[in-house]
Amino acid sequence: MKQFQYIRPATQQNVLDAITKSGTKIIAGGTNLVDLMKRGVTAPDKLVDINHLPLKGITPTKSGLHIGALALNSVVSENALVLQKHPLLSLALKAGASPQLRNMATVGGNMMQRTRCTYFYDTTMPCNKREPGTGCGAMEGYNRMHAIFGASQQCIAVHPSDMCVGLAALDAVVIIAGKKGERRIPFVDFHRLPEDHPETDNHLAKDELIVGVEIPDNNFAKNSYYLKVRDRQSYAFALVSVAAALDISGGLIKQARLAMGGVAHKPWRLYDAEKSLVGKAPTEENFKVAAQIAMQGAKAYEYNAFKLKLAPASISEALKHAAGVV
Amino acid sequence: MEDKISNKNSSKGPSRVDGRLKVTGAAKYSAEYALPGMAYGVLVGSTITKGTITSIDTKKAETAPGVLAVISHFNCPKVPGYDSADPAVKGPLKIFHDNKIVYNGQPIAVVVADSFERALFAAALVKAEYNAEKHHTNLKDNLTKAVAPHDDAVYSRGMPEAWKTAAVTVEQEYILPSEVHHPMELHAIIARWDAADKISVWDKTQGVKDTQSNIAKLFGIPVDNVQVHSKFVGGAFGSALQVWPHEVAAIIGAKVVKRPVKLVLSRADMATSVGYRPHTWQKIAIGASADGKLVGVVHEAAGQTSTFEDFAEGPSDVSRQLYACPNVSTSNKMVSLDIGSPTWMRGPGPATGTFALESAMDELSYKLNIDPIELRLRNYAETDPESGKPFSGKNLKDAYRLGADNIGWSDRSQTPGSVTKDGWLVGYGISGGVFGADREPVTLTATMMADGKLVLQTAVSDIGPGTATAMVAVAAETMDMPADKIRFDLGDSAFPAAPQQGGSTITSSVGSAVYMACRDLKEKFQQLIGNGGTDKPDYAKVLKQHNLQRLQVTADSKAGKEVDTYAMYSWSVHFVKVLVNPATGVVKLDKVTCVADNGRIISPKTARSQIIGGAIMGIGMALMEEAVIDDRYGRVINSNFADYHVPVNADIPQIEALFVNKPDYNINPIGAKGMGEISLIGMAAAVANAVYNATGKRVRDLPITPDKLI
């Protein structure tokens, strides 16, 4: 690992000043960044530690719930307000990583984690995300874990987070601090598709800092579920995951939210499938129709064709759990 | 004196004698020693798969802070054992010997620095240029090149084609991916030259004596000038049965920098540097009469090996002797590929072979509509079908009964996919396991000290099963003295000769030596005491009375004529109950019951642990373990614990370990046989068979991941 500087600026403003220089990286829990540094995937000159900033709070706002960027994944997953208002987020968090990692990982850091594509991690392999212009090792390689939606000729990697799938489904908003003050963007617009620039995972500018997320109040708490299908029962990335949230009233679905993990470069919202459910009864037949709608435009590669079957099966299964019709 | 141990089994047995050391971190493993002046070595691996090194730029590394040396084939001192070896004879990789690259990740240089971090950083600065050649790493594409390594690898009795004439036949191919041992403890060595011809190493090894003689041979020095210390080993499963290139690299490094050198492999190195279970293709053709009697079996196997070393397991050997069958043909072949060498891994041969044979038997049972246990009983071998000899001890029928009762086999439906519970499909599966039971030569000293403490010494290793615990139990029982007054010393080449800990031989071999030594020591005490001595003498008092500081005996234990008389095996039966999600293909184990028929159980607690450990490894083999090579690059692409899955706690259900526990005094005087291998052997087929029973889907290529069941 390359020698690097480590600083811990006193205030958020000091952090914003420090990160403007190239070669700097913010470190919070470090659960992904340190791995990447050890593997030589990234080699910052300077780490800016933000763990001491007052961004850990989980507090109700006028119309939602604010979760600080430095709130630990383990703390968020057990928080009473989260469990009461957004149990889906708790389920998603607990489906990710291991208890040890969740005790270190933060909300902001979770959003910033890089893909787990094996070609990205192995510096002897081509990877446009790690080293633009070298090619995509996965496209014609072992792409069992890779994208079926939104991939480009440059990159077919997927975003590995579970938490982000939950937040995408819950219409969360990301609060970002920069030199000119704060801006808010929808969570679904935070991450981006690879297109011609797979090296850029999201829309956070170099000189910006995630300070928190806000989840608007909703009526999904009674009928939501996070289903993660993986190669072992814990501590494995998703083959496919589904966040499903339903607002059911009078035997009909008033609103639906669906997002998938393990299928795209970003948490993948299933807007058309959601729309198809509105006004319908929460039945397995309707869920299957929605799942089929969700699969429009899916494209598989040599080793991940199973996702074309597993994804709709999982959507339908997650909706059944959310609706309590299992 | 009795010529065998009394058969009074304690239900509980001793606790691990080193348990406290291990759970408190006080047990010191090879990498944990700190020698004065110690330097650190880090290997640089090849990034091509086949070809030659044209140049290595070491300048940046050599001038990096703290770097003491960068050693490659350009500047490596001579290794006498390499130079004296016939270059035409295949063998282990000769590290830094020439410019040839024979597999991806092959060490091409070692950087030695004054700290691990500095060595690691400098290793990243070493840049090699290569002349790459076309490589071949895919087993399936090269199956036509399979050859038998020796004559014994091909076997036949009766008519090879007989299976075709049977009323019911199964003919299928079964694929096992390559698996990596991945013990928790990384391979590590500290090498120190004590003089120009004297070496001490603190090394992870399953056999200190073998490591000692191999190092002596490689470096051309007398065996007694090599000291090997390996007091604790954190798992190995076969990966530490030989001297690997990284160990040679550390010894070379220590010579060059004239300081002790520590070299610890990284987790990624573990996938390429210390062997693996070979990816193996198998084909079974099996035929039975309508009432389920086997007519014929053909079992072919072909596994990976490297281009520079011949290695073939014997997967098909299980078909020679697991069932009574008149017509059996088997073969074990290997395919040379541009990959690192495979090696022995827990249950080598039968672990792979039973996946094929016991899956095929299951397929046959459904075709015949006969319960899988009943089918096995109808073909039960009362004598060894291969040699015709009686078995030294076989109580497999007891094992079937014990396990079936425990798992609730009577709840199983013979119709696949017909039972559900809370929306999950329910299935039951069974598979047998078998492994040869040996007794190797052992020399062991037993010394009664003046304070009445008994010290036993032999150069065996304990890679985790609890060898010292079991040996203390044998001694306590034989000497009729408390276990806490007995110490068992192992893991050092200074002790008398013992075999490597591999192949499930240690309890039988060393246990017999312990018994013999203790029996002789007790006899010596009886002679001192003379007539009128008690059965339970106060040993310290007797020594004092006779003005003795200590009383020592040496036992030389080995197998005798019984090896010609009997066929000797340990047996197991695994029972598995699974739940399968019909929508997502997720498999959850609901319950596992393992029954071992391996003679007398010496140490019930550690025996139970060993069965559970093997069962978990078998569950990993069944459901998730798979080392993947990207054939375009010839490189293992999942050499880390995020991508190479081993089971976690959440994957493991209640596991019952049951023992038939009938002594086999035909093999040795303690009546005990090994269980390290049989704990794993058969588990993969048991899981696959349960999955079939649950779903009606037969998975013949491991691992059984969700994608294969939707």
JSON list of N, CA and C in Angstrom, two decimals, chain A residues 1-2 39 116 118-119 122 124-126 137 140-142 144 227 229-237 239 306 309-310 313-314 317, chain B residues 47 120-121 581 583-584 586-588 623-624 626 628 630 632-633 635 637 640-643 645-648 650-651 705-707 710:
[
{"chain": "A", "resi": 1, "resn": "MET", "atom": "N", "xyz": [0.84, -1.19, 0.00]},
{"chain": "A", "resi": 1, "resn": "MET", "atom": "CA", "xyz": [0.00, 0.00, 0.00]},
{"chain": "A", "resi": 1, "resn": "MET", "atom": "C", "xyz": [0.88, 1.25, 0.00]},
{"chain": "A", "resi": 2, "resn": "LYS", "atom": "N", "xyz": [0.48, 2.22, -0.80]},
{"chain": "A", "resi": 2, "resn": "LYS", "atom": "CA", "xyz": [1.25, 3.46, -0.89]},
{"chain": "A", "resi": 2, "resn": "LYS", "atom": "C", "xyz": [1.14, 4.25, 0.41]},
{"chain": "A", "resi": 39, "resn": "ARG", "atom": "N", "xyz": [-5.60, -3.49, -2.02]},
{"chain": "A", "resi": 39, "resn": "ARG", "atom": "CA", "xyz": [-5.52, -4.20, -3.29]},
{"chain": "A", "resi": 39, "resn": "ARG", "atom": "C", "xyz": [-4.88, -3.36, -4.39]},
{"chain": "A", "resi": 116, "resn": "ARG", "atom": "N", "xyz": [-18.27, -4.68, -6.58]},
{"chain": "A", "resi": 116, "resn": "ARG", "atom": "CA", "xyz": [-17.45, -5.82, -6.17]},
{"chain": "A", "resi": 116, "resn": "ARG", "atom": "C", "xyz": [-17.04, -6.67, -7.37]},
{"chain": "A", "resi": 118, "resn": "THR", "atom": "N", "xyz": [-15.10, -8.61, -9.84]},
{"chain": "A", "resi": 118, "resn": "THR", "atom": "CA", "xyz": [-13.78, -9.20, -9.62]},
{"chain": "A", "resi": 118, "resn": "THR", "atom": "C", "xyz": [-12.72, -8.58, -10.54]},
{"chain": "A", "resi": 119, "resn": "TYR", "atom": "N", "xyz": [-13.14, -8.14, -11.72]},
{"chain": "A", "resi": 119, "resn": "TYR", "atom": "CA", "xyz": [-12.18, -7.54, -12.66]},
{"chain": "A", "resi": 119, "resn": "TYR", "atom": "C", "xyz": [-11.79, -6.13, -12.22]},
{"chain": "A", "resi": 122, "resn": "ASP", "atom": "N", "xyz": [-9.07, -6.85, -9.36]},
{"chain": "A", "resi": 122, "resn": "ASP", "atom": "CA", "xyz": [-7.78, -7.46, -9.73]},
{"chain": "A", "resi": 122, "resn": "ASP", "atom": "C", "xyz": [-7.05, -6.51, -10.68]},
{"chain": "A", "resi": 124, "resn": "THR", "atom": "N", "xyz": [-4.49, -6.72, -12.32]},
{"chain": "A", "resi": 124, "resn": "THR", "atom": "CA", "xyz": [-3.86, -7.26, -13.54]},
{"chain": "A", "resi": 124, "resn": "THR", "atom": "C", "xyz": [-4.87, -7.38, -14.67]},
{"chain": "A", "resi": 125, "resn": "MET", "atom": "N", "xyz": [-6.14, -7.15, -14.36]},
{"chain": "A", "resi": 125, "resn": "MET", "atom": "CA", "xyz": [-7.21, -7.36, -15.34]},
{"chain": "A", "resi": 125, "resn": "MET", "atom": "C", "xyz": [-7.62, -6.03, -15.97]},
{"chain": "A", "resi": 126, "resn": "PRO", "atom": "N", "xyz": [-8.17, -6.09, -17.19]},
{"chain": "A", "resi": 126, "resn": "PRO", "atom": "CA", "xyz": [-8.73, -4.86, -17.77]},
{"chain": "A", "resi": 126, "resn": "PRO", "atom": "C", "xyz": [-9.98, -4.45, -17.00]},
{"chain": "A", "resi": 137, "resn": "GLY", "atom": "N", "xyz": [-13.33, -6.46, -18.44]},
{"chain": "A", "resi": 137, "resn": "GLY", "atom": "CA", "xyz": [-13.00, -7.88, -18.29]},
{"chain": "A", "resi": 137, "resn": "GLY", "atom": "C", "xyz": [-14.23, -8.75, -18.15]},
{"chain": "A", "resi": 140, "resn": "GLU", "atom": "N", "xyz": [-17.00, -10.30, -21.50]},
{"chain": "A", "resi": 140, "resn": "GLU", "atom": "CA", "xyz": [-16.83, -11.62, -22.13]},
{"chain": "A", "resi": 140, "resn": "GLU", "atom": "C", "xyz": [-16.28, -12.61, -21.12]},
{"chain": "A", "resi": 141, "resn": "GLY", "atom": "N", "xyz": [-16.28, -12.22, -19.86]},
{"chain": "A", "resi": 141, "resn": "GLY", "atom": "CA", "xyz": [-15.65, -13.07, -18.84]},
{"chain": "A", "resi": 141, "resn": "GLY", "atom": "C", "xyz": [-16.67, -13.73, -17.94]},
{"chain": "A", "resi": 142, "resn": "TYR", "atom": "N", "xyz": [-16.27, -13.91, -16.69]},
{"chain": "A", "resi": 142, "resn": "TYR", "atom": "CA", "xyz": [-17.14, -14.58, -15.73]},
{"chain": "A", "resi": 142, "resn": "TYR", "atom": "C", "xyz": [-18.07, -13.54, -15.13]},
{"chain": "A", "resi": 144, "resn": "ARG", "atom": "N", "xyz": [-21.28, -13.77, -13.83]},
{"chain": "A", "resi": 144, "resn": "ARG", "atom": "CA", "xyz": [-22.43, -14.33, -13.11]},
{"chain": "A", "resi": 144, "resn": "ARG", "atom": "C", "xyz": [-23.10, -13.30, -12.21]},
{"chain": "A", "resi": 227, "resn": "LEU", "atom": "N", "xyz": [-36.14, -8.77, 0.11]},
{"chain": "A", "resi": 227, "resn": "LEU", "atom": "CA", "xyz": [-35.74, -10.15, -0.20]},
{"chain": "A", "resi": 227, "resn": "LEU", "atom": "C", "xyz": [-34.38, -10.14, -0.85]},
{"chain": "A", "resi": 229, "resn": "VAL", "atom": "N", "xyz": [-31.54, -12.71, -2.48]},
{"chain": "A", "resi": 229, "resn": "VAL", "atom": "CA", "xyz": [-31.17, -14.07, -2.89]},
{"chain": "A", "resi": 229, "resn": "VAL", "atom": "C", "xyz": [-29.67, -14.09, -3.12]},
{"chain": "A", "resi": 230, "resn": "ARG", "atom": "N", "xyz": [-29.01, -15.01, -2.43]},
{"chain": "A", "resi": 230, "resn": "ARG", "atom": "CA", "xyz": [-27.55, -15.03, -2.49]},
{"chain": "A", "resi": 230, "resn": "ARG", "atom": "C", "xyz": [-27.04, -16.45, -2.36]},
{"chain": "A", "resi": 231, "resn": "ASP", "atom": "N", "xyz": [-25.75, -16.62, -2.57]},
{"chain": "A", "resi": 231, "resn": "ASP", "atom": "CA", "xyz": [-25.16, -17.96, -2.61]},
{"chain": "A", "resi": 231, "resn": "ASP", "atom": "C", "xyz": [-24.98, -18.57, -1.22]},
{"chain": "A", "resi": 232, "resn": "ARG", "atom": "N", "xyz": [-25.01, -17.74, -0.18]},
{"chain": "A", "resi": 232, "resn": "ARG", "atom": "CA", "xyz": [-25.07, -18.29, 1.17]},
{"chain": "A", "resi": 232, "resn": "ARG", "atom": "C", "xyz": [-25.97, -17.40, 2.01]},
{"chain": "A", "resi": 233, "resn": "GLN", "atom": "N", "xyz": [-26.30, -17.86, 3.20]},
{"chain": "A", "resi": 233, "resn": "GLN", "atom": "CA", "xyz": [-27.37, -17.22, 3.96]},
{"chain": "A", "resi": 233, "resn": "GLN", "atom": "C", "xyz": [-26.98, -15.88, 4.58]},
{"chain": "A", "resi": 234, "resn": "SER", "atom": "N", "xyz": [-25.69, -15.60, 4.64]},
{"chain": "A", "resi": 234, "resn": "SER", "atom": "CA", "xyz": [-25.25, -14.32, 5.19]},
{"chain": "A", "resi": 234, "resn": "SER", "atom": "C", "xyz": [-23.90, -13.98, 4.57]},
{"chain": "A", "resi": 235, "resn": "TYR", "atom": "N", "xyz": [-23.55, -12.70, 4.61]},
{"chain": "A", "resi": 235, "resn": "TYR", "atom": "CA", "xyz": [-22.23, -12.27, 4.17]},
{"chain": "A", "resi": 235, "resn": "TYR", "atom": "C", "xyz": [-21.92, -12.69, 2.73]},
{"chain": "A", "resi": 236, "resn": "ALA", "atom": "N", "xyz": [-22.87, -12.37, 1.86]},
{"chain": "A", "resi": 236, "resn": "ALA", "atom": "CA", "xyz": [-22.65, -12.59, 0.43]},
{"chain": "A", "resi": 236, "resn": "ALA", "atom": "C", "xyz": [-23.41, -11.50, -0.31]},
{"chain": "A", "resi": 237, "resn": "PHE", "atom": "N", "xyz": [-22.88, -11.09, -1.45]},
{"chain": "A", "resi": 237, "resn": "PHE", "atom": "CA", "xyz": [-23.56, -10.08, -2.23]},
{"chain": "A", "resi": 237, "resn": "PHE", "atom": "C", "xyz": [-24.76, -10.70, -2.95]},
{"chain": "A", "resi": 239, "resn": "LEU", "atom": "N", "xyz": [-27.34, -12.03, -5.55]},
{"chain": "A", "resi": 239, "resn": "LEU", "atom": "CA", "xyz": [-27.53, -12.42, -6.94]},
{"chain": "A", "resi": 239, "resn": "LEU", "atom": "C", "xyz": [-28.61, -11.49, -7.49]},
{"chain": "A", "resi": 306, "resn": "PHE", "atom": "N", "xyz": [-29.46, -16.65, -15.72]},
{"chain": "A", "resi": 306, "resn": "PHE", "atom": "CA", "xyz": [-30.39, -17.11, -14.67]},
{"chain": "A", "resi": 306, "resn": "PHE", "atom": "C", "xyz": [-31.13, -15.95, -14.01]},
{"chain": "A", "resi": 309, "resn": "LYS", "atom": "N", "xyz": [-34.69, -15.19, -14.94]},
{"chain": "A", "resi": 309, "resn": "LYS", "atom": "CA", "xyz": [-35.74, -15.97, -14.27]},
{"chain": "A", "resi": 309, "resn": "LYS", "atom": "C", "xyz": [-35.81, -15.64, -12.78]},
{"chain": "A", "resi": 310, "resn": "LEU", "atom": "N", "xyz": [-34.61, -15.50, -12.20]},
{"chain": "A", "resi": 310, "resn": "LEU", "atom": "CA", "xyz": [-34.56, -15.27, -10.76]},
{"chain": "A", "resi": 310, "resn": "LEU", "atom": "C", "xyz": [-35.15, -13.91, -10.38]},
{"chain": "A", "resi": 313, "resn": "ALA", "atom": "N", "xyz": [-39.00, -13.89, -10.40]},
{"chain": "A", "resi": 313, "resn": "ALA", "atom": "CA", "xyz": [-39.45, -14.77, -9.30]},
{"chain": "A", "resi": 313, "resn": "ALA", "atom": "C", "xyz": [-39.26, -14.08, -7.96]},
{"chain": "A", "resi": 314, "resn": "SER", "atom": "N", "xyz": [-38.17, -13.35, -7.84]},
{"chain": "A", "resi": 314, "resn": "SER", "atom": "CA", "xyz": [-37.87, -12.67, -6.58]},
{"chain": "A", "resi": 314, "resn": "SER", "atom": "C", "xyz": [-38.79, -11.47, -6.35]},
{"chain": "A", "resi": 317, "resn": "GLU", "atom": "N", "xyz": [-42.01, -12.85, -5.23]},
{"chain": "A", "resi": 317, "resn": "GLU", "atom": "CA", "xyz": [-41.86, -13.39, -3.88]},
{"chain": "A", "resi": 317, "resn": "GLU", "atom": "C", "xyz": [-41.79, -12.25, -2.84]},
{"chain": "B", "resi": 47, "resn": "THR", "atom": "N", "xyz": [1.94, -12.46, -13.73]},
{"chain": "B", "resi": 47, "resn": "THR", "atom": "CA", "xyz": [0.63, -12.02, -14.21]},
{"chain": "B", "resi": 47, "resn": "THR", "atom": "C", "xyz": [0.29, -12.66, -15.56]},
{"chain": "B", "resi": 120, "resn": "LEU", "atom": "N", "xyz": [5.70, -5.26, 1.33]},
{"chain": "B", "resi": 120, "resn": "LEU", "atom": "CA", "xyz": [4.48, -5.32, 0.52]},
{"chain": "B", "resi": 120, "resn": "LEU", "atom": "C", "xyz": [4.45, -4.18, -0.49]},
{"chain": "B", "resi": 121, "resn": "PHE", "atom": "N", "xyz": [4.81, -3.01, -0.03]},
{"chain": "B", "resi": 121, "resn": "PHE", "atom": "CA", "xyz": [4.83, -1.84, -0.92]},
{"chain": "B", "resi": 121, "resn": "PHE", "atom": "C", "xyz": [5.86, -2.04, -2.04]},
{"chain": "B", "resi": 581, "resn": "ASN", "atom": "N", "xyz": [-36.45, -23.24, -1.51]},
{"chain": "B", "resi": 581, "resn": "ASN", "atom": "CA", "xyz": [-37.46, -22.27, -1.89]},
{"chain": "B", "resi": 581, "resn": "ASN", "atom": "C", "xyz": [-37.78, -22.46, -3.38]},
{"chain": "B", "resi": 583, "resn": "ALA", "atom": "N", "xyz": [-39.36, -20.70, -5.48]},
{"chain": "B", "resi": 583, "resn": "ALA", "atom": "CA", "xyz": [-39.29, -19.51, -6.32]},
{"chain": "B", "resi": 583, "resn": "ALA", "atom": "C", "xyz": [-37.86, -19.06, -6.57]},
{"chain": "B", "resi": 584, "resn": "THR", "atom": "N", "xyz": [-37.04, -19.06, -5.53]},
{"chain": "B", "resi": 584, "resn": "THR", "atom": "CA", "xyz": [-35.70, -18.47, -5.65]},
{"chain": "B", "resi": 584, "resn": "THR", "atom": "C", "xyz": [-34.58, -19.51, -5.72]},
{"chain": "B", "resi": 586, "resn": "VAL", "atom": "N", "xyz": [-33.24, -21.06, -3.36]},
{"chain": "B", "resi": 586, "resn": "VAL", "atom": "CA", "xyz": [-32.37, -21.03, -2.17]},
{"chain": "B", "resi": 586, "resn": "VAL", "atom": "C", "xyz": [-32.53, -22.35, -1.40]},
{"chain": "B", "resi": 587, "resn": "VAL", "atom": "N", "xyz": [-31.39, -22.94, -1.04]},
{"chain": "B", "resi": 587, "resn": "VAL", "atom": "CA", "xyz": [-31.38, -24.18, -0.27]},
{"chain": "B", "resi": 587, "resn": "VAL", "atom": "C", "xyz": [-31.02, -23.86, 1.17]},
{"chain": "B", "resi": 588, "resn": "LYS", "atom": "N", "xyz": [-31.85, -24.32, 2.10]},
{"chain": "B", "resi": 588, "resn": "LYS", "atom": "CA", "xyz": [-31.52, -24.18, 3.52]},
{"chain": "B", "resi": 588, "resn": "LYS", "atom": "C", "xyz": [-31.45, -25.57, 4.11]},
{"chain": "B", "resi": 623, "resn": "LEU", "atom": "N", "xyz": [-22.77, -26.77, -1.53]},
{"chain": "B", "resi": 623, "resn": "LEU", "atom": "CA", "xyz": [-23.61, -25.60, -1.81]},
{"chain": "B", "resi": 623, "resn": "LEU", "atom": "C", "xyz": [-22.88, -24.37, -2.34]},
{"chain": "B", "resi": 624, "resn": "MET", "atom": "N", "xyz": [-21.57, -24.24, -2.11]},
{"chain": "B", "resi": 624, "resn": "MET", "atom": "CA", "xyz": [-21.00, -22.94, -2.50]},
{"chain": "B", "resi": 624, "resn": "MET", "atom": "C", "xyz": [-19.55, -22.89, -2.94]},
{"chain": "B", "resi": 626, "resn": "GLU", "atom": "N", "xyz": [-16.23, -23.02, -4.91]},
{"chain": "B", "resi": 626, "resn": "GLU", "atom": "CA", "xyz": [-15.86, -23.14, -6.33]},
{"chain": "B", "resi": 626, "resn": "GLU", "atom": "C", "xyz": [-14.78, -22.12, -6.66]},
{"chain": "B", "resi": 628, "resn": "VAL", "atom": "N", "xyz": [-12.78, -20.29, -9.32]},
{"chain": "B", "resi": 628, "resn": "VAL", "atom": "CA", "xyz": [-13.06, -20.02, -10.73]},
{"chain": "B", "resi": 628, "resn": "VAL", "atom": "C", "xyz": [-11.82, -19.48, -11.42]},
{"chain": "B", "resi": 630, "resn": "ASP", "atom": "N", "xyz": [-10.61, -17.68, -14.90]},
{"chain": "B", "resi": 630, "resn": "ASP", "atom": "CA", "xyz": [-11.00, -17.07, -16.18]},
{"chain": "B", "resi": 630, "resn": "ASP", "atom": "C", "xyz": [-10.00, -17.58, -17.20]},
{"chain": "B", "resi": 632, "resn": "ARG", "atom": "N", "xyz": [-9.45, -17.10, -20.21]},
{"chain": "B", "resi": 632, "resn": "ARG", "atom": "CA", "xyz": [-8.78, -16.16, -21.13]},
{"chain": "B", "resi": 632, "resn": "ARG", "atom": "C", "xyz": [-7.45, -15.70, -20.55]},
{"chain": "B", "resi": 633, "resn": "TYR", "atom": "N", "xyz": [-7.45, -15.55, -19.22]},
{"chain": "B", "resi": 633, "resn": "TYR", "atom": "CA", "xyz": [-6.23, -15.07, -18.56]},
{"chain": "B", "resi": 633, "resn": "TYR", "atom": "C", "xyz": [-5.51, -16.18, -17.80]},
{"chain": "B", "resi": 635, "resn": "ARG", "atom": "N", "xyz": [-6.25, -17.17, -14.89]},
{"chain": "B", "resi": 635, "resn": "ARG", "atom": "CA", "xyz": [-6.06, -16.66, -13.53]},
{"chain": "B", "resi": 635, "resn": "ARG", "atom": "C", "xyz": [-7.26, -16.98, -12.66]},
{"chain": "B", "resi": 637, "resn": "ILE", "atom": "N", "xyz": [-9.96, -16.06, -10.32]},
{"chain": "B", "resi": 637, "resn": "ILE", "atom": "CA", "xyz": [-10.53, -14.72, -10.17]},
{"chain": "B", "resi": 637, "resn": "ILE", "atom": "C", "xyz": [-11.34, -14.57, -8.89]},
{"chain": "B", "resi": 640, "resn": "ASN", "atom": "N", "xyz": [-10.49, -14.64, -2.86]},
{"chain": "B", "resi": 640, "resn": "ASN", "atom": "CA", "xyz": [-10.75, -13.88, -1.63]},
{"chain": "B", "resi": 640, "resn": "ASN", "atom": "C", "xyz": [-12.06, -14.37, -1.04]},
{"chain": "B", "resi": 641, "resn": "PHE", "atom": "N", "xyz": [-12.28, -14.04, 0.21]},
{"chain": "B", "resi": 641, "resn": "PHE", "atom": "CA", "xyz": [-13.44, -14.58, 0.92]},
{"chain": "B", "resi": 641, "resn": "PHE", "atom": "C", "xyz": [-14.76, -13.88, 0.58]},
{"chain": "B", "resi": 642, "resn": "ALA", "atom": "N", "xyz": [-14.70, -12.80, -0.21]},
{"chain": "B", "resi": 642, "resn": "ALA", "atom": "CA", "xyz": [-15.96, -12.22, -0.67]},
{"chain": "B", "resi": 642, "resn": "ALA", "atom": "C", "xyz": [-16.50, -13.04, -1.84]},
{"chain": "B", "resi": 643, "resn": "ASP", "atom": "N", "xyz": [-15.59, -13.53, -2.68]},
{"chain": "B", "resi": 643, "resn": "ASP", "atom": "CA", "xyz": [-16.01, -14.22, -3.90]},
{"chain": "B", "resi": 643, "resn": "ASP", "atom": "C", "xyz": [-15.92, -15.74, -3.79]},
{"chain": "B", "resi": 645, "resn": "HIS", "atom": "N", "xyz": [-16.84, -18.57, -1.57]},
{"chain": "B", "resi": 645, "resn": "HIS", "atom": "CA", "xyz": [-17.71, -18.71, -0.40]},
{"chain": "B", "resi": 645, "resn": "HIS", "atom": "C", "xyz": [-17.43, -19.99, 0.37]},
{"chain": "B", "resi": 646, "resn": "VAL", "atom": "N", "xyz": [-17.22, -19.83, 1.65]},
{"chain": "B", "resi": 646, "resn": "VAL", "atom": "CA", "xyz": [-17.25, -20.97, 2.57]},
{"chain": "B", "resi": 646, "resn": "VAL", "atom": "C", "xyz": [-18.47, -20.74, 3.47]},
{"chain": "B", "resi": 647, "resn": "PRO", "atom": "N", "xyz": [-18.99, -21.80, 4.07]},
{"chain": "B", "resi": 647, "resn": "PRO", "atom": "CA", "xyz": [-20.21, -21.61, 4.87]},
{"chain": "B", "resi": 647, "resn": "PRO", "atom": "C", "xyz": [-19.98, -20.65, 6.03]},
{"chain": "B", "resi": 648, "resn": "VAL", "atom": "N", "xyz": [-21.03, -19.88, 6.34]},
{"chain": "B", "resi": 648, "resn": "VAL", "atom": "CA", "xyz": [-21.04, -19.06, 7.54]},
{"chain": "B", "resi": 648, "resn": "VAL", "atom": "C", "xyz": [-22.04, -19.69, 8.52]},
{"chain": "B", "resi": 650, "resn": "ALA", "atom": "N", "xyz": [-24.85, -18.90, 9.54]},
{"chain": "B", "resi": 650, "resn": "ALA", "atom": "CA", "xyz": [-26.25, -18.90, 9.10]},
{"chain": "B", "resi": 650, "resn": "ALA", "atom": "C", "xyz": [-26.58, -20.06, 8.17]},
{"chain": "B", "resi": 651, "resn": "ASP", "atom": "N", "xyz": [-25.57, -20.65, 7.56]},
{"chain": "B", "resi": 651, "resn": "ASP", "atom": "CA", "xyz": [-25.81, -21.76, 6.63]},
{"chain": "B", "resi": 651, "resn": "ASP", "atom": "C", "xyz": [-25.92, -23.10, 7.34]},
{"chain": "B", "resi": 705, "resn": "THR", "atom": "N", "xyz": [-25.95, -24.00, -6.37]},
{"chain": "B", "resi": 705, "resn": "THR", "atom": "CA", "xyz": [-26.31, -22.60, -6.10]},
{"chain": "B", "resi": 705, "resn": "THR", "atom": "C", "xyz": [-27.74, -22.35, -6.58]},
{"chain": "B", "resi": 706, "resn": "PRO", "atom": "N", "xyz": [-28.37, -21.27, -6.09]},
{"chain": "B", "resi": 706, "resn": "PRO", "atom": "CA", "xyz": [-29.79, -21.04, -6.41]},
{"chain": "B", "resi": 706, "resn": "PRO", "atom": "C", "xyz": [-30.09, -21.06, -7.92]},
{"chain": "B", "resi": 707, "resn": "ASP", "atom": "N", "xyz": [-29.16, -20.54, -8.72]},
{"chain": "B", "resi": 707, "resn": "ASP", "atom": "CA", "xyz": [-29.43, -20.46, -10.16]},
{"chain": "B", "resi": 707, "resn": "ASP", "atom": "C", "xyz": [-29.66, -21.83, -10.79]},
{"chain": "B", "resi": 710, "resn": "ILE", "atom": "N", "xyz": [-33.70, -22.96, -10.30]},
{"chain": "B", "resi": 710, "resn": "ILE", "atom": "CA", "xyz": [-34.90, -22.22, -10.73]},
{"chain": "B", "resi": 710, "resn": "ILE", "atom": "C", "xyz": [-35.20, -22.54, -12.19]}
]
